[in-house]
mmCIF file of C-alpha atoms in Angstrom:
data_model
loop_
_atom_site.group_PDB
_atom_site.id
_atom_site.type_symbol
_atom_site.label_atom_id
_atom_site.label_comp_id
_atom_site.label_asym_id
_atom_site.label_seq_id
_atom_site.Cartn_x
_atom_site.Cartn_y
_atom_site.Cartn_z
ATOM 1 C CA UNK A 1 0.000 0.000 0.000
ATOM 2 C CA UNK A 2 1.108 3.603 -0.558
ATOM 3 C CA UNK A 3 0.434 6.585 1.691
ATOM 4 C CA UNK A 4 -3.046 7.062 0.167
ATOM 5 C CA UNK A 5 -4.088 3.542 1.186
ATOM 6 C CA UNK A 6 -4.289 2.258 -2.384
ATOM 7 C CA UNK A 7 -2.199 -0.536 -3.857
ATOM 8 C CA UNK A 8 1.023 0.903 -5.287
ATOM 9 C CA UNK A 9 1.664 0.406 -9.006
ATOM 10 C CA UNK A 10 5.338 -0.283 -8.290
ATOM 11 C CA UNK A 11 7.147 -2.967 -6.293
ATOM 12 C CA UNK A 12 9.070 -2.144 -3.125
ATOM 13 C CA UNK A 13 10.862 -4.607 -0.866
ATOM 14 C CA UNK A 14 9.641 -4.707 2.737
ATOM 15 C CA UNK A 15 12.918 -3.196 3.965
ATOM 16 C CA UNK A 16 12.653 -0.138 1.697
ATOM 17 C CA UNK A 17 11.683 3.220 3.226
ATOM 18 C CA UNK A 18 9.549 5.427 0.969
ATOM 19 C CA UNK A 19 8.672 8.771 2.526
ATOM 20 C CA UNK A 20 5.173 10.215 1.981
ATOM 21 C CA UNK A 21 5.074 12.496 -1.066
ATOM 22 C CA UNK A 22 7.571 10.579 -3.196
ATOM 23 C CA UNK A 23 6.378 10.122 -6.776
ATOM 24 C CA UNK A 24 7.132 6.694 -8.259
ATOM 25 C CA UNK A 25 5.995 5.468 -11.666
ATOM 26 C CA UNK A 26 4.402 2.130 -12.527
ATOM 27 C CA UNK A 27 6.407 -1.084 -12.810
ATOM 28 C CA UNK A 28 9.411 0.379 -11.012
ATOM 29 C CA UNK A 29 11.179 -2.041 -8.668
ATOM 30 C CA UNK A 30 12.717 -0.825 -5.412
ATOM 31 C CA UNK A 31 14.931 -3.348 -3.661
ATOM 32 C CA UNK A 32 16.422 -3.994 -0.201
ATOM 33 C CA UNK A 33 17.322 -1.157 2.180
ATOM 34 C CA UNK A 34 16.492 1.674 -0.223
ATOM 35 C CA UNK A 35 15.462 5.103 1.097
ATOM 36 C CA UNK A 36 13.347 7.324 -1.161
ATOM 37 C CA UNK A 37 12.804 10.848 0.221
ATOM 38 C CA UNK A 38 9.544 12.776 0.005
ATOM 39 C CA UNK A 39 10.555 15.127 -2.834
ATOM 40 C CA UNK A 40 11.947 12.389 -5.087
ATOM 41 C CA UNK A 41 10.466 11.836 -8.554
ATOM 42 C CA UNK A 42 11.053 8.416 -10.134
ATOM 43 C CA UNK A 43 9.618 7.369 -13.471
ATOM 44 C CA UNK A 44 8.267 4.048 -14.709
ATOM 45 C CA UNK A 45 10.083 0.771 -15.414
ATOM 46 C CA UNK A 46 13.064 1.726 -13.206
ATOM 47 C CA UNK A 47 15.207 -0.613 -11.111
ATOM 48 C CA UNK A 48 16.526 0.817 -7.833
ATOM 49 C CA UNK A 49 19.154 -1.526 -6.403
ATOM 50 C CA UNK A 50 20.029 -2.446 -2.845
ATOM 51 C CA UNK A 51 21.133 0.298 -0.431
ATOM 52 C CA UNK A 52 20.289 3.198 -2.763
ATOM 53 C CA UNK A 53 19.368 6.660 -1.448
ATOM 54 C CA UNK A 54 17.271 9.100 -3.497
ATOM 55 C CA UNK A 55 16.946 12.654 -2.212
ATOM 56 C CA UNK A 56 15.256 15.644 -3.854
ATOM 57 C CA UNK A 57 16.194 14.288 -7.275
ATOM 58 C CA UNK A 58 14.457 13.573 -10.558
ATOM 59 C CA UNK A 59 14.793 10.184 -12.245
ATOM 60 C CA UNK A 60 13.281 9.411 -15.647
ATOM 61 C CA UNK A 61 11.853 6.214 -17.083
ATOM 62 C CA UNK A 62 13.723 2.923 -17.538
ATOM 63 C CA UNK A 63 16.631 4.024 -15.344
ATOM 64 C CA UNK A 64 18.821 1.329 -13.784
ATOM 65 C CA UNK A 65 20.559 2.249 -10.514
ATOM 66 C CA UNK A 66 22.807 -0.494 -9.179
ATOM 67 C CA UNK A 67 23.666 -1.162 -5.518
ATOM 68 C CA UNK A 68 25.127 1.431 -3.133
ATOM 69 C CA UNK A 69 24.416 4.603 -5.129
ATOM 70 C CA UNK A 70 23.179 7.888 -3.609
ATOM 71 C CA UNK A 71 21.189 10.217 -5.861
ATOM 72 C CA UNK A 72 21.481 13.465 -3.921
ATOM 73 C CA UNK A 73 19.489 16.696 -4.162
ATOM 74 C CA UNK A 74 19.935 18.584 -7.467
ATOM 75 C CA UNK A 75 20.759 15.456 -9.500
ATOM 76 C CA UNK A 76 18.625 14.661 -12.542
ATOM 77 C CA UNK A 77 18.782 11.408 -14.518
ATOM 78 C CA UNK A 78 16.955 11.373 -17.842
ATOM 79 C CA UNK A 79 15.351 8.299 -19.412
ATOM 80 C CA UNK A 80 17.446 5.193 -19.918
ATOM 81 C CA UNK A 81 20.387 6.155 -17.692
ATOM 82 C CA UNK A 82 22.514 3.373 -16.139
ATOM 83 C CA UNK A 83 24.366 3.992 -12.847
ATOM 84 C CA UNK A 84 26.915 1.287 -12.021
ATOM 85 C CA UNK A 85 27.510 -0.138 -8.540
ATOM 86 C CA UNK A 86 28.905 2.266 -5.925
ATOM 87 C CA UNK A 87 29.308 5.205 -8.325
ATOM 88 C CA UNK A 88 29.139 8.591 -6.599
ATOM 89 C CA UNK A 89 27.309 11.861 -7.215
ATOM 90 C CA UNK A 90 28.096 15.053 -5.273
ATOM 91 C CA UNK A 91 26.199 18.338 -4.954
ATOM 92 C CA UNK A 92 28.654 20.660 -3.158
ATOM 93 C CA UNK A 93 32.176 21.411 -4.389
ATOM 94 C CA UNK A 94 33.618 22.644 -1.075
ATOM 95 C CA UNK A 95 31.829 20.822 1.773
ATOM 96 C CA UNK A 96 32.552 21.553 5.413
ATOM 97 C CA UNK A 97 30.905 19.797 8.327
ATOM 98 C CA UNK A 98 30.453 23.078 10.235
ATOM 99 C CA UNK A 99 29.052 25.134 7.289
ATOM 100 C CA UNK A 100 25.584 24.553 5.822
ATOM 101 C CA UNK A 101 25.695 24.961 2.039
ATOM 102 C CA UNK A 102 22.246 23.720 0.987
ATOM 103 C CA UNK A 103 21.693 26.970 -0.925
ATOM 104 C CA UNK A 104 24.878 26.333 -2.923
ATOM 105 C CA UNK A 105 24.012 22.953 -4.428
ATOM 106 C CA UNK A 106 25.257 22.658 -7.997
ATOM 107 C CA UNK A 107 22.987 20.697 -10.353
ATOM 108 C CA UNK A 108 24.157 17.595 -12.184
ATOM 109 C CA UNK A 109 22.350 16.387 -15.306
ATOM 110 C CA UNK A 110 22.823 12.930 -16.811
ATOM 111 C CA UNK A 111 21.192 12.918 -20.215
ATOM 112 C CA UNK A 112 19.217 10.197 -21.947
ATOM 113 C CA UNK A 113 20.862 6.811 -22.390
ATOM 114 C CA UNK A 114 24.150 7.647 -20.652
ATOM 115 C CA UNK A 115 26.092 5.016 -18.685
ATOM 116 C CA UNK A 116 28.197 5.666 -15.583
ATOM 117 C CA UNK A 117 30.516 2.793 -14.661
ATOM 118 C CA UNK A 118 31.113 1.207 -11.277
ATOM 119 C CA UNK A 119 32.925 3.369 -8.699
ATOM 120 C CA UNK A 120 32.989 6.433 -10.963
ATOM 121 C CA UNK A 121 32.707 9.881 -9.343
ATOM 122 C CA UNK A 122 30.722 12.733 -10.890
ATOM 123 C CA UNK A 123 31.767 16.105 -9.463
ATOM 124 C CA UNK A 124 28.664 18.299 -9.243
ATOM 125 C CA UNK A 125 27.788 21.089 -11.643
ATOM 126 C CA UNK A 126 28.356 19.118 -14.846
ATOM 127 C CA UNK A 127 26.360 17.446 -17.598
ATOM 128 C CA UNK A 128 26.930 13.909 -18.841
ATOM 129 C CA UNK A 129 25.842 13.917 -22.478
ATOM 130 C CA UNK A 130 23.322 11.745 -24.258
ATOM 131 C CA UNK A 131 24.484 8.106 -24.640
ATOM 132 C CA UNK A 132 27.907 9.010 -23.218
ATOM 133 C CA UNK A 133 29.834 6.337 -21.331
ATOM 134 C CA UNK A 134 31.877 7.060 -18.193
ATOM 135 C CA UNK A 135 34.340 4.246 -17.522
ATOM 136 C CA UNK A 136 34.591 2.410 -14.217
ATOM 137 C CA UNK A 137 36.507 4.385 -11.602
ATOM 138 C CA UNK A 138 36.614 7.595 -13.672
ATOM 139 C CA UNK A 139 36.445 10.996 -11.939
ATOM 140 C CA UNK A 140 34.425 13.454 -14.030
ATOM 141 C CA UNK A 141 35.431 17.079 -13.411
ATOM 142 C CA UNK A 142 33.899 18.716 -16.517
ATOM 143 C CA UNK A 143 31.044 18.241 -18.970
ATOM 144 C CA UNK A 144 30.997 15.076 -21.078
ATOM 145 C CA UNK A 145 29.836 15.384 -24.703
ATOM 146 C CA UNK A 146 27.049 13.332 -26.264
ATOM 147 C CA UNK A 147 28.283 9.852 -27.319
ATOM 148 C CA UNK A 148 31.697 10.452 -25.685
ATOM 149 C CA UNK A 149 33.707 7.691 -24.006
ATOM 150 C CA UNK A 150 35.670 9.028 -21.008
ATOM 151 C CA UNK A 151 37.992 7.197 -18.602
ATOM 152 C CA UNK A 152 40.596 7.961 -15.947
ATOM 153 C CA UNK A 153 41.243 10.430 -13.126
ATOM 154 C CA UNK A 154 40.516 13.115 -14.096
ATOM 155 C CA UNK A 155 38.320 11.699 -16.854
ATOM 156 C CA UNK A 156 39.592 12.255 -20.387
ATOM 157 C CA UNK A 157 37.847 11.451 -23.637
ATOM 158 C CA UNK A 158 39.168 8.337 -25.363
ATOM 159 C CA UNK A 159 36.811 8.276 -28.335
ATOM 160 C CA UNK A 160 33.157 7.983 -29.281
ATOM 161 C CA UNK A 161 30.596 5.317 -28.494
ATOM 162 C CA UNK A 162 27.415 4.159 -30.203
ATOM 163 C CA UNK A 163 23.974 4.264 -28.596
ATOM 164 C CA UNK A 164 24.249 0.454 -28.312
ATOM 165 C CA UNK A 165 27.423 0.715 -26.181
ATOM 166 C CA UNK A 166 30.008 -0.335 -28.792
ATOM 167 C CA UNK A 167 32.999 1.942 -29.428
ATOM 168 C CA UNK A 168 33.004 3.644 -32.852
ATOM 169 C CA UNK A 169 36.164 3.006 -34.865
ATOM 170 C CA UNK A 170 36.280 6.100 -37.113
ATOM 171 C CA UNK A 171 37.963 9.264 -35.834
ATOM 172 C CA UNK A 172 36.699 11.927 -38.272
ATOM 173 C CA UNK A 173 33.915 11.832 -40.863
ATOM 174 C CA UNK A 174 30.940 9.547 -41.363
ATOM 175 C CA UNK A 175 30.880 6.095 -39.825
ATOM 176 C CA UNK A 176 28.457 3.325 -39.027
ATOM 177 C CA UNK A 177 28.359 1.096 -35.963
ATOM 178 C CA UNK A 178 29.364 -2.426 -36.933
ATOM 179 C CA UNK A 179 27.072 -3.851 -34.269
ATOM 180 C CA UNK A 180 23.702 -2.093 -34.641
ATOM 181 C CA UNK A 181 24.061 -0.130 -37.892
ATOM 182 C CA UNK A 182 23.490 3.398 -36.562
ATOM 183 C CA UNK A 183 25.257 6.038 -38.681
ATOM 184 C CA UNK A 184 27.197 8.993 -37.241
ATOM 185 C CA UNK A 185 29.124 12.059 -38.331
ATOM 186 C CA UNK A 186 32.223 12.631 -36.208
ATOM 187 C CA UNK A 187 34.203 15.879 -35.963
ATOM 188 C CA UNK A 188 37.007 17.037 -33.671
ATOM 189 C CA UNK A 189 34.514 18.059 -31.005
ATOM 190 C CA UNK A 190 31.252 16.170 -31.469
ATOM 191 C CA UNK A 191 29.543 13.012 -32.632
ATOM 192 C CA UNK A 192 26.164 13.446 -34.302
ATOM 193 C CA UNK A 193 23.779 10.597 -35.210
ATOM 194 C CA UNK A 194 22.691 10.564 -38.849
ATOM 195 C CA UNK A 195 20.018 7.885 -38.404
ATOM 196 C CA UNK A 196 17.343 7.598 -35.766
ATOM 197 C CA UNK A 197 16.956 3.836 -36.052
ATOM 198 C CA UNK A 198 19.367 0.974 -36.708
ATOM 199 C CA UNK A 199 19.957 0.351 -40.419
ATOM 200 C CA UNK A 200 22.175 -2.589 -41.289
ATOM 201 C CA UNK A 201 24.522 -1.953 -44.224
#
């Protein structure tokens, strides 16, 4: 049952804590020891793994959040985002225990289809681009472009990646993913899809 007394349209494990006022879409699954705060917005078809915390954050549809991730205030995850186990978001760049900085939160936006690998750290105030991939253990200290593959500490771009998660081989010019068939135009600074649906060559 939810706080209105009606049967919830989502699943939550008996150990999960869902504060009154949280908005959760249908067919979302919330697993062991999760805490969802009252101002959280979570879309449909999501999977919220064990020991996850969701504050005043916005989460789209079909988002997968693996174990031990905290989605703090001022974080937004668009549709189809994947957060790997124990990756970290922040919302203050200069925290001090004795100084309250709730009015200084810096927003973080993770755009549609992006993947953040296990144990990666996203320093607040940045945008992770559409279908970008952040490698495991990377520390992101600046914006990540759409379809970019970044790794390391601090994270550096190593190339471009298809919407299906396979690295694109071409450096400059038009290319097509050998796995799914999506076509792209690559320049020095961006990767732009030329097709909106897979087309095998």
